[in-house]
Amino acid sequence: MHPLSRNDSSKPWDFDELIDRSGTFSVKYDLRRMLFGTDDVLPLWVADMDFRTPPFIMDALRRRAEHEVMGYTVRSEAYHLALMDWVGRRHGWAVEKDWILFSPGVVPALSMLVMAFTRPGEKVIVQPPVYSPFFSVVKENGREVVDNPLCWDGECYRMDLDQLRRVIDPQTRMIFICNPHNPVGRAWGAEELRALAEVCLERGVLMVSDEIHCDLVLPGHRHVPLASLSEEIAARTITCMAPSKTFNLAGLATSHVIISDKGLRETFHQTLERVHVWLGNIFGAVAAEAAYTGGEDWLREMLDYVQGNIDFLADFLQNNIPQIRMIRPEATYMAWLDCRALGLDDAGLKDFFIKKARLGLNDGPSFGLGGSGFQRINLACPRSIVEEAAKRLKEGVNNI
Ligand SMILES: Cc1ncc(COP(=O)(O)O)c(C=O)c1O
């Protein structure tokens, strides 16, 4: 057993357990040298978890594997019902089966949505600092990114709707909304979303709501699906969801695009058929069904554990490294660290984290405007790892 392990085998799951992921072709571990120039960093970057994928999902996968025939397979009725039930029960949104389309990932879905609903040269709005593929899927398809940066009111990040009105022009077709928002951790409220949708409806901007983090709202907060707010909003909204972040299934490449409007759905379906990815994979479907059927207890306990990690690190920073301030997330297992008081420029900050603190985090500027002076840390890992990260950070700061 790992020396830092607090493994307790009497529990069906143990978030303290340390699992060696190196050598499994894990992006988070095995691409460290490529990304940070060294393997000697604690990897707290890409958004997957160091927790075991839950046992009820692994059991379902094993059962399916035992059949030993892996031919072309479609998603079952039970898969659709489990998803509809989950979204209805947890988020109060009544989704119909016909509205659900498959995508091998949310980022591929965003890219296909750009292809389906915009033409080369047209514009897509993003609200930085935000998940970096929001920029790349627009640019790589030959469309133009328009920034509507979030604003910080001293307490909280907010969407700037006056600025949004100003940046929309006749070439603007679409907006990517990150709900909840990675990396700042906002779980947008109904009123904020309604106000945003009002501008988009008034100006004919199609709303794409990336809700991949919707199940990761932390205790005391709630997710509001944008399309659940009204039929009028739903008719101009495309929602992306997935079990991948929630249940640590990113390697199974399975997500859902939910579109209530028939015309929008048919247009997107044509793009899906053109790129021939609608079939998906057997294990992704089996895992998603198991997750949405039996995932509630595990998810609640996992989120409580992550909240404990967030509280630990926030307190540690406040008491030991006041130059680094955590913007406490309302959702997601990532925290946005304001490091501006360290007085380093962006290259210096990046260097500090890699060489002095020996931590592999996501660099703030990769999230676009508003990212300078920040780093994003992934806290979906055993507490002992967070403690080790805190210790390394303190030693690093003492060494600046
Ligand atoms: C907002 C957001 N969308 C999409 C993704 C990735 O989606 P996928 O792996 O399904 O392409 C992430 C991963 O971190 C994310 O934060």
Tab-separated table of C-alpha atoms in Angstrom, residues 19 39 48 81 213-214 217 263 278 303 313 316 339 347 385:
chain	number	residue	atom	x	y	z
A	19	ILE	CA	-3.990	4.869	-7.030
A	39	ASP	CA	7.771	14.378	-14.595
A	48	ASP	CA	-10.392	14.090	-14.497
A	81	LEU	CA	-34.713	6.514	-19.588
A	213	HIS	CA	-20.168	20.167	-14.969
A	214	CYS	CA	-23.880	20.291	-14.054
A	217	VAL	CA	-22.543	21.573	-8.005
A	263	GLY	CA	-35.546	22.126	-36.725
A	278	TRP	CA	-23.468	8.718	-33.976
A	303	LEU	CA	-18.838	16.074	-3.639
A	313	LEU	CA	-6.773	24.400	0.689
A	316	PHE	CA	-4.320	26.735	4.256
A	339	CYS	CA	-1.782	34.576	-7.615
A	347	ALA	CA	6.093	33.364	-17.542
A	385	ILE	CA	-2.315	14.845	-2.293
